[in-house]
C-alpha cells in the first residue's frame, strides 16, 4: 500500500496543501521547490500508509516553525529540517523508521518530504493537525496522549536546541516559540517522536493523499472547464473530510495583518455583490468566518479562500485588496471534533467566544455546481 | 590543598560575594540560606584548588540565570541547579568530577555550593568572570577558547532545555536568555563543561577563597573597630586583585532602574558633602563610575557601593534614595585585562565609549585609612 511521490506530483500536492493550510501553514511553493531539487538529486520519496507501520516503529515528525510572513523572507537552504531529526535521534539514542508531517497544510506538508528525500527515509501518510494550526500543542497526537517532548530545533548555522517539558506540550510550544523568535522567526523542528502504534491511534490518516487528490481535483476541473469548487466538493466527499460548503463569493475590501509574538494575526473582509460582507479572522490560519455577523464556519473546520476564477488557494499573507474570491468551509474528521480535541484546538483556544458548530450544520446543502 | 566550606563560613562568603558582584550577580543571601540548609543535611562542601584537578577531569560549572530583580521574587526550591548539571551530564554521556562557579560575585558563588552539597560533588576554587557579569559569553573560559555549549537549563518543574551553538557563545547567551525570560525570568544552567587542564588555563583562580577573605576582612574590621575599607584594601593587596581605590563618599540622591530584555538596567547618583557627584551606570552589575563627568573606574575593574558605616556591599536592586555610601574601585587580574578579554567584557561590550584604563592608573594612591 506504500506509494511514491515524484516531481510531477508536487504542484498538485502543493495546491492541496495550500488549501488544507486554510490560509496559513506557510506557502508550500517554497517547500515544493526544495523537495523538487531533493527528489531530482536523491529520487522519489516513499509514502507509507499508517497501517503499514510496525507497532514499535519509531516515527519522528518534522516541521518548520515560524510566522508565514517571515518564512517568505527566509528561505531554508535544504539540510536544516534533517538536522532537527538527526538532533532528536541523537538525543533519543535511536534511529527513526520514518518521518511524518505534524500538519498537512502549507509548507509543513513539504518539509517531511524534504527530510525523506535528503535522509533516505519514508514519510507516513498522516499528520497531527488534519489541517494547519499555529501552535505545537494543537496536535491530535497531543490530544490523545503523545508528549511532544523532547523537541529538537535546528537552524541554518547548525545550531540546535532540545526542549523537554515532559507532558506539558503547551509549555513546549511556549519555549520553542521563544527560541524560534530569537533565531530570527523561523526554525526547523522534530517533535512528537512516537511508535507506529501511536501513529495509528492518534494521527489523522491519509492526509498527504488527501492534499494530493484535492490539488489534482482543482487542476483537472480547470483543464476540463468544470467548476473547480464542485470538483473539490466531490473530492472531499470521498474522504473523512466529507462536507464542503461554499460560504461566500465576493471581493476582498479590507486586510489587517500584524506579526505579533511570532504569529501573523489579523482579519480580512470580503464584500459580496449584494452588499453583504464576510469577515474572516486569522492567527496564521483562518479561524472563523462570519457573514454579516452570523457564524458560518469556525475552527477546527476549514475556512479556505480561493481565487474566484482558478480556485487557487490564497494564503493570508497573499490576501490583497481587490482580489475576487470564493470562500469555502470544509468539515473535519470526527477525531478532530471530540470534546478533548476542541479543548486543545477549538474556538476557545484562540480566544473566540463561539461554540463549535459543524460547518454542515450551519448550512443547508447547496451544491456548488448549482451556482 | 583542598579545604571545606561549612555553615559558619557562609556569612563571610556571602558578604565577599556580594562585594565581588559589584552591585549585581543577585543577592547572595538567598543562595546562602539554601546552601546552609543543604550543608546541614549533607555535610560541608569540599573545595578543590585548581592545581589539584587532573588534566582530564570533567568540570561542569553551574549557575542561576536571570535578572536580580526577578530572583528576589522567585526563590529556588533547592534541587533545580543540580537538575541542570544532571541534564548536561546526561547529554554528554559523562559524569562530572566537580562543579565550579561561572562568576564569583553574587548568588552564583553560592549555586555551585548548593550543587556540591546536594550532589556530593567538590567545587573548584575558581570562576570564569572574576566578578559578576550580565551575559554568559562574558567568561574568561570563552575568551580563552572554551565553548559554552552545550548549555543545559532546568526549571522548578523539572522541565529542561539543552542549547548547542558550537563555538558561538554570544548566540548561546541570546537563546538561553530568551528561554529564561519565557521561564519567568529565572532559570538554572550548566555550561562550559571543560577539562581540568582547561580550568587551569582559562579560569580566574581562587576566587571562592577571595570572596571568603574579603568578607571576613570586613567583619573583623567591624568587630575590632578598624576602618573596613582599609581592611579590604589590605585583603585585596594580598591577591591578584591588587589595588583598591576609594572613589567617593556621599549620599544616594537618584536611582533609575528598569527590567529590560531580562536585565536590570539603570544608573545611580551619589552626592558628596562638597556638592560633587558620582554617577554609576549598571546592567545587572555596576559598569562605570564618573565623578563630575570624569572617569574614575570602568568595567572589567570592580565598582562597589558599600554602606558608609558597616562597609556592607549594596546591590543595585537595594540602592535607595538617602543611603550614605562609600564607593570603591578594585583592579582585576591580568587575564581579565588582555585585549582578548576586553573584546568580550570591556567597556565597548556594554555600549560604553570609554577606553579601558586600569583603576590604579586613574588615581594616585590615597590610603583609605588616611581619610
Short mmCIF file of C-alpha atoms in Angstrom, two decimals, chain A residues 3-330:
data_model
loop_
_atom_site.label_atom_id
_atom_site.label_comp_id
_atom_site.label_asym_id
_atom_site.label_seq_id
_atom_site.Cartn_x
_atom_site.Cartn_y
_atom_site.Cartn_z
CA UNK A 3 3.38 4.59 -2.92
CA UNK A 4 5.86 7.20 -4.10
CA UNK A 5 5.76 10.93 -4.62
CA UNK A 6 7.71 12.11 -7.62
CA UNK A 7 8.45 15.54 -9.04
CA UNK A 8 5.32 15.53 -11.23
CA UNK A 9 3.05 15.14 -8.18
CA UNK A 10 4.42 18.20 -6.40
CA UNK A 11 2.35 21.02 -7.96
CA UNK A 12 -0.92 19.20 -7.14
CA UNK A 13 0.32 18.38 -3.66
CA UNK A 14 1.36 22.00 -3.08
CA UNK A 15 -2.05 23.26 -4.21
CA UNK A 16 -3.87 20.79 -1.97
CA UNK A 17 -1.57 21.61 0.97
CA UNK A 18 -2.16 25.33 0.50
CA UNK A 19 -5.90 24.67 0.59
CA UNK A 20 -5.68 22.48 3.72
CA UNK A 21 -3.50 25.19 5.25
CA UNK A 22 -6.68 27.30 5.46
CA UNK A 23 -4.76 30.45 4.71
CA UNK A 24 -1.76 29.55 6.85
CA UNK A 25 0.88 26.93 7.30
CA UNK A 26 3.27 28.91 5.15
CA UNK A 27 3.29 29.00 1.37
CA UNK A 28 4.06 25.44 0.18
CA UNK A 29 5.60 26.72 -3.07
CA UNK A 30 8.94 27.38 -1.41
CA UNK A 31 8.91 23.94 0.19
CA UNK A 32 7.91 22.40 -3.11
CA UNK A 33 10.94 23.83 -4.88
CA UNK A 34 13.22 22.41 -2.19
CA UNK A 35 11.55 18.98 -2.39
CA UNK A 36 11.79 19.07 -6.19
CA UNK A 37 15.54 19.68 -6.04
CA UNK A 38 15.95 16.95 -3.40
CA UNK A 39 13.94 14.36 -5.39
CA UNK A 40 15.88 15.19 -8.53
CA UNK A 41 19.08 14.51 -6.59
CA UNK A 42 18.01 11.55 -4.44
CA UNK A 43 14.98 10.01 -6.24
CA UNK A 44 11.25 9.75 -5.37
CA UNK A 45 10.04 9.62 -1.75
CA UNK A 46 8.28 6.52 -0.43
CA UNK A 47 4.97 7.22 1.32
CA UNK A 48 3.81 4.66 3.90
CA UNK A 49 0.18 4.09 4.79
CA UNK A 50 -0.14 4.25 8.61
CA UNK A 51 -1.46 0.66 8.59
CA UNK A 52 1.91 -0.49 7.23
CA UNK A 53 3.85 0.67 10.27
CA UNK A 54 5.12 -1.85 12.79
CA UNK A 55 3.66 -1.07 16.19
CA UNK A 56 7.16 -0.50 17.60
CA UNK A 57 8.49 1.56 14.69
CA UNK A 58 9.94 4.95 15.68
CA UNK A 59 8.33 7.81 13.76
CA UNK A 60 9.78 11.32 14.17
CA UNK A 61 7.64 14.09 12.67
CA UNK A 62 9.46 17.12 11.25
CA UNK A 63 8.32 20.65 10.51
CA UNK A 64 9.16 24.27 10.07
CA UNK A 65 8.18 26.64 12.87
CA UNK A 66 7.60 30.37 12.48
CA UNK A 67 5.33 33.08 11.19
CA UNK A 68 4.44 32.60 7.49
CA UNK A 69 5.22 36.26 6.85
CA UNK A 70 8.83 35.66 7.94
CA UNK A 71 9.14 32.32 6.13
CA UNK A 72 8.55 34.18 2.86
CA UNK A 73 11.70 36.20 3.52
CA UNK A 74 13.97 33.50 4.93
CA UNK A 75 14.07 30.50 2.64
CA UNK A 76 15.69 27.34 4.04
CA UNK A 77 18.85 26.13 2.34
CA UNK A 78 17.72 22.50 2.45
CA UNK A 79 19.54 20.44 5.11
CA UNK A 80 18.12 22.21 8.19
CA UNK A 81 14.99 20.03 8.69
CA UNK A 82 17.00 16.81 8.50
CA UNK A 83 19.34 18.41 11.06
CA UNK A 84 16.45 18.68 13.51
CA UNK A 85 15.54 15.00 13.03
CA UNK A 86 19.17 13.91 13.45
CA UNK A 87 19.49 16.01 16.59
CA UNK A 88 16.42 14.36 18.11
CA UNK A 89 17.65 10.89 17.08
CA UNK A 90 20.95 11.64 18.80
CA UNK A 91 19.14 12.84 21.91
CA UNK A 92 16.95 9.72 22.00
CA UNK A 93 19.82 7.38 21.10
CA UNK A 94 17.57 5.76 18.46
CA UNK A 95 17.16 5.93 14.70
CA UNK A 96 13.85 6.89 13.09
CA UNK A 97 11.99 4.38 10.91
CA UNK A 98 10.13 7.18 9.15
CA UNK A 99 9.22 10.84 9.37
CA UNK A 100 5.72 12.36 9.16
CA UNK A 101 4.08 15.77 8.87
CA UNK A 102 2.79 17.44 12.03
CA UNK A 103 0.32 19.34 9.86
CA UNK A 104 -0.98 18.58 6.39
CA UNK A 105 -1.48 22.20 5.37
CA UNK A 106 1.04 24.64 3.97
CA UNK A 107 4.80 24.25 3.87
CA UNK A 108 4.73 21.56 6.53
CA UNK A 109 3.32 19.06 4.06
CA UNK A 110 6.58 19.54 2.19
CA UNK A 111 9.18 19.64 4.96
CA UNK A 112 8.90 15.89 5.81
CA UNK A 113 9.26 15.08 2.10
CA UNK A 114 12.48 17.12 2.10
CA UNK A 115 13.63 15.13 5.14
CA UNK A 116 12.56 11.89 3.46
CA UNK A 117 14.41 12.69 0.22
CA UNK A 118 17.61 14.01 1.80
CA UNK A 119 17.70 11.47 4.63
CA UNK A 120 16.55 8.40 2.70
CA UNK A 121 13.52 7.93 4.97
CA UNK A 122 9.93 7.02 4.11
CA UNK A 123 7.19 9.50 5.04
CA UNK A 124 3.99 8.40 6.79
CA UNK A 125 0.71 9.40 5.06
CA UNK A 126 -0.84 11.05 8.14
CA UNK A 127 -0.41 14.11 10.32
CA UNK A 128 -1.28 15.59 13.70
CA UNK A 129 -3.44 18.57 12.77
CA UNK A 130 -5.53 17.40 9.81
CA UNK A 131 -5.04 20.96 8.52
CA UNK A 132 -2.65 23.70 9.73
CA UNK A 133 -2.67 25.21 13.21
CA UNK A 134 -0.49 27.95 14.67
CA UNK A 135 0.74 26.20 17.84
CA UNK A 136 2.59 22.96 18.57
CA UNK A 137 0.26 21.65 21.26
CA UNK A 138 -2.61 21.80 18.76
CA UNK A 139 -1.99 18.24 17.60
CA UNK A 140 -4.20 15.18 17.68
CA UNK A 141 -1.01 13.49 18.96
CA UNK A 142 -1.22 15.79 21.98
CA UNK A 143 -4.99 15.41 22.35
CA UNK A 144 -4.69 11.62 22.53
CA UNK A 145 -1.73 11.42 24.90
CA UNK A 146 1.57 11.55 22.98
CA UNK A 147 4.02 14.04 24.55
CA UNK A 148 5.61 16.48 22.11
CA UNK A 149 8.84 16.45 24.15
CA UNK A 150 11.67 16.11 23.63
CA UNK A 151 11.57 18.63 20.79
CA UNK A 152 14.70 19.40 18.75
CA UNK A 153 15.24 22.71 16.96
CA UNK A 154 17.85 23.26 14.27
CA UNK A 155 18.82 26.36 12.32
CA UNK A 156 20.80 27.15 9.18
CA UNK A 157 24.00 27.62 11.21
CA UNK A 158 23.93 24.07 12.55
CA UNK A 159 22.98 25.40 15.98
CA UNK A 160 20.39 23.48 17.90
CA UNK A 161 18.18 23.31 20.95
CA UNK A 162 16.47 20.38 22.65
CA UNK A 163 13.43 21.22 24.80
CA UNK A 164 11.93 18.77 27.27
CA UNK A 165 8.81 19.80 29.15
CA UNK A 166 7.55 16.31 29.94
CA UNK A 167 3.84 16.06 29.13
CA UNK A 168 3.36 19.85 29.13
CA UNK A 169 3.01 20.44 25.39
CA UNK A 170 1.77 23.98 25.89
CA UNK A 171 4.96 24.94 27.73
CA UNK A 172 6.95 23.18 25.00
CA UNK A 173 5.25 25.42 22.44
CA UNK A 174 5.93 28.49 24.60
CA UNK A 175 9.66 27.77 24.90
CA UNK A 176 10.11 26.64 21.29
CA UNK A 177 8.32 29.78 20.09
CA UNK A 178 10.68 31.91 22.16
CA UNK A 179 13.71 30.18 20.66
CA UNK A 180 12.26 30.48 17.14
CA UNK A 181 11.74 34.22 17.60
CA UNK A 182 15.36 34.58 18.77
CA UNK A 183 16.54 32.56 15.77
CA UNK A 184 15.03 35.26 13.57
CA UNK A 185 11.46 33.99 13.27
CA UNK A 186 11.99 30.64 11.53
CA UNK A 187 13.35 27.32 12.79
CA UNK A 188 13.17 23.62 11.94
CA UNK A 189 11.84 21.16 14.47
CA UNK A 190 11.48 17.44 15.20
CA UNK A 191 8.97 16.53 17.93
CA UNK A 192 6.27 14.07 18.99
CA UNK A 193 8.58 11.10 18.42
CA UNK A 194 6.20 8.14 18.66
CA UNK A 195 5.67 4.47 17.94
CA UNK A 196 3.86 3.08 14.93
CA UNK A 197 1.05 2.08 17.31
CA UNK A 198 0.74 5.71 18.48
CA UNK A 199 0.58 6.92 14.88
CA UNK A 200 -2.33 4.54 14.21
CA UNK A 201 -4.10 5.63 17.40
CA UNK A 202 -3.63 9.40 17.29
CA UNK A 203 -2.80 10.69 13.78
CA UNK A 204 -5.24 11.99 11.19
CA UNK A 205 -4.77 9.33 8.48
CA UNK A 206 -4.02 9.72 4.76
CA UNK A 207 -3.73 13.49 4.66
CA UNK A 208 -0.86 13.55 2.16
CA UNK A 209 -3.13 11.54 -0.13
CA UNK A 210 -5.90 14.00 0.66
CA UNK A 211 -3.78 17.03 -0.26
CA UNK A 212 -2.72 15.37 -3.48
CA UNK A 213 -6.29 14.41 -4.51
CA UNK A 214 -7.68 17.85 -3.62
CA UNK A 215 -4.93 19.64 -5.55
CA UNK A 216 -5.42 17.31 -8.51
CA UNK A 217 -9.22 17.83 -8.50
CA UNK A 218 -8.80 21.59 -8.88
CA UNK A 219 -6.28 21.23 -11.72
CA UNK A 220 -8.34 18.66 -13.63
CA UNK A 221 -11.54 20.73 -13.29
CA UNK A 222 -9.69 23.72 -14.70
CA UNK A 223 -8.30 21.69 -17.60
CA UNK A 224 -11.76 20.30 -18.34
CA UNK A 225 -13.55 23.66 -17.84
CA UNK A 226 -15.64 22.28 -14.97
CA UNK A 227 -16.39 24.26 -11.79
CA UNK A 228 -13.36 23.64 -9.55
CA UNK A 229 -15.35 24.11 -6.32
CA UNK A 230 -17.77 21.40 -7.41
CA UNK A 231 -14.76 19.19 -8.15
CA UNK A 232 -13.38 19.94 -4.69
CA UNK A 233 -16.72 19.03 -3.10
CA UNK A 234 -16.65 15.72 -4.96
CA UNK A 235 -13.03 15.02 -3.89
CA UNK A 236 -13.69 15.79 -0.21
CA UNK A 237 -16.92 13.73 -0.20
CA UNK A 238 -14.82 10.60 -0.81
CA UNK A 239 -12.70 11.18 2.31
CA UNK A 240 -13.22 11.60 6.07
CA UNK A 241 -13.47 15.35 5.31
CA UNK A 242 -16.96 14.76 3.99
CA UNK A 243 -18.76 18.08 3.64
CA UNK A 244 -17.84 21.15 1.61
CA UNK A 245 -19.99 24.27 1.79
CA UNK A 246 -19.49 27.40 -0.27
CA UNK A 247 -19.64 30.25 2.25
CA UNK A 248 -19.24 33.38 0.15
CA UNK A 249 -18.34 34.93 -3.19
CA UNK A 250 -17.04 38.49 -3.45
CA UNK A 251 -14.16 40.97 -3.44
CA UNK A 252 -11.52 41.50 -0.73
CA UNK A 253 -12.10 45.03 0.58
CA UNK A 254 -10.01 45.07 3.76
CA UNK A 255 -6.99 43.19 5.15
CA UNK A 256 -5.33 43.82 8.52
CA UNK A 257 -2.22 41.83 9.32
CA UNK A 258 0.40 42.19 12.04
CA UNK A 259 3.27 39.97 13.21
CA UNK A 260 2.70 39.64 16.96
CA UNK A 261 4.64 37.31 19.29
CA UNK A 262 5.87 35.32 16.30
CA UNK A 263 2.40 34.93 14.73
CA UNK A 264 0.71 36.61 11.77
CA UNK A 265 -2.58 37.86 13.21
CA UNK A 266 -5.34 39.82 11.53
CA UNK A 267 -8.64 39.87 9.68
CA UNK A 268 -9.94 40.14 6.13
CA UNK A 269 -13.28 41.40 4.85
CA UNK A 270 -14.86 40.15 1.62
CA UNK A 271 -17.78 42.09 0.16
CA UNK A 272 -20.46 40.47 -1.98
CA UNK A 273 -22.30 41.89 -5.00
CA UNK A 274 -25.42 42.27 -2.82
CA UNK A 275 -23.55 44.41 -0.26
CA UNK A 276 -23.28 41.67 2.35
CA UNK A 277 -19.85 41.07 3.93
CA UNK A 278 -17.88 38.06 5.12
CA UNK A 279 -15.30 38.71 7.84
CA UNK A 280 -12.51 36.18 8.38
CA UNK A 281 -10.24 36.33 11.44
CA UNK A 282 -6.86 34.56 11.36
CA UNK A 283 -3.85 33.67 13.50
CA UNK A 284 -1.51 32.29 10.83
CA UNK A 285 -4.56 30.21 9.76
CA UNK A 286 -8.16 31.30 9.12
CA UNK A 287 -10.07 30.71 12.36
CA UNK A 288 -13.62 31.86 11.86
CA UNK A 289 -15.87 33.28 9.15
CA UNK A 290 -18.89 35.46 9.88
CA UNK A 291 -21.38 36.62 7.26
CA UNK A 292 -22.92 39.93 8.31
CA UNK A 293 -22.07 38.98 11.89
CA UNK A 294 -23.53 35.44 11.69
CA UNK A 295 -21.20 32.46 12.19
CA UNK A 296 -20.79 30.41 9.03
CA UNK A 297 -17.70 28.30 9.85
CA UNK A 298 -15.34 28.01 12.80
CA UNK A 299 -12.12 26.24 13.76
CA UNK A 300 -11.26 23.33 13.63
CA UNK A 301 -13.37 23.14 10.45
CA UNK A 302 -11.56 24.53 7.42
CA UNK A 303 -12.14 28.06 6.11
CA UNK A 304 -10.40 28.43 2.75
CA UNK A 305 -10.14 31.46 0.48
CA UNK A 306 -9.87 30.57 -3.23
CA UNK A 307 -9.25 32.68 -6.30
CA UNK A 308 -12.70 33.14 -7.89
CA UNK A 309 -11.56 32.08 -11.36
CA UNK A 310 -8.95 29.39 -10.79
CA UNK A 311 -9.86 28.13 -7.28
CA UNK A 312 -6.17 28.51 -6.41
CA UNK A 313 -5.97 28.78 -2.58
CA UNK A 314 -4.86 32.19 -1.27
CA UNK A 315 -2.79 32.27 1.93
CA UNK A 316 -3.36 35.09 4.41
CA UNK A 317 -0.03 36.72 3.58
CA UNK A 318 -1.06 36.91 -0.11
CA UNK A 319 -4.53 38.40 0.51
CA UNK A 320 -4.77 41.75 -1.26
CA UNK A 321 -7.41 44.44 -1.68
CA UNK A 322 -9.48 43.90 -4.80
CA UNK A 323 -9.00 40.13 -5.19
CA UNK A 324 -12.13 38.29 -6.36
CA UNK A 325 -12.50 35.23 -4.18
CA UNK A 326 -14.75 32.29 -3.28
CA UNK A 327 -14.67 31.18 0.35
CA UNK A 328 -15.43 27.57 1.31
CA UNK A 329 -15.89 25.69 4.56
CA UNK A 330 -14.95 22.00 4.90
#
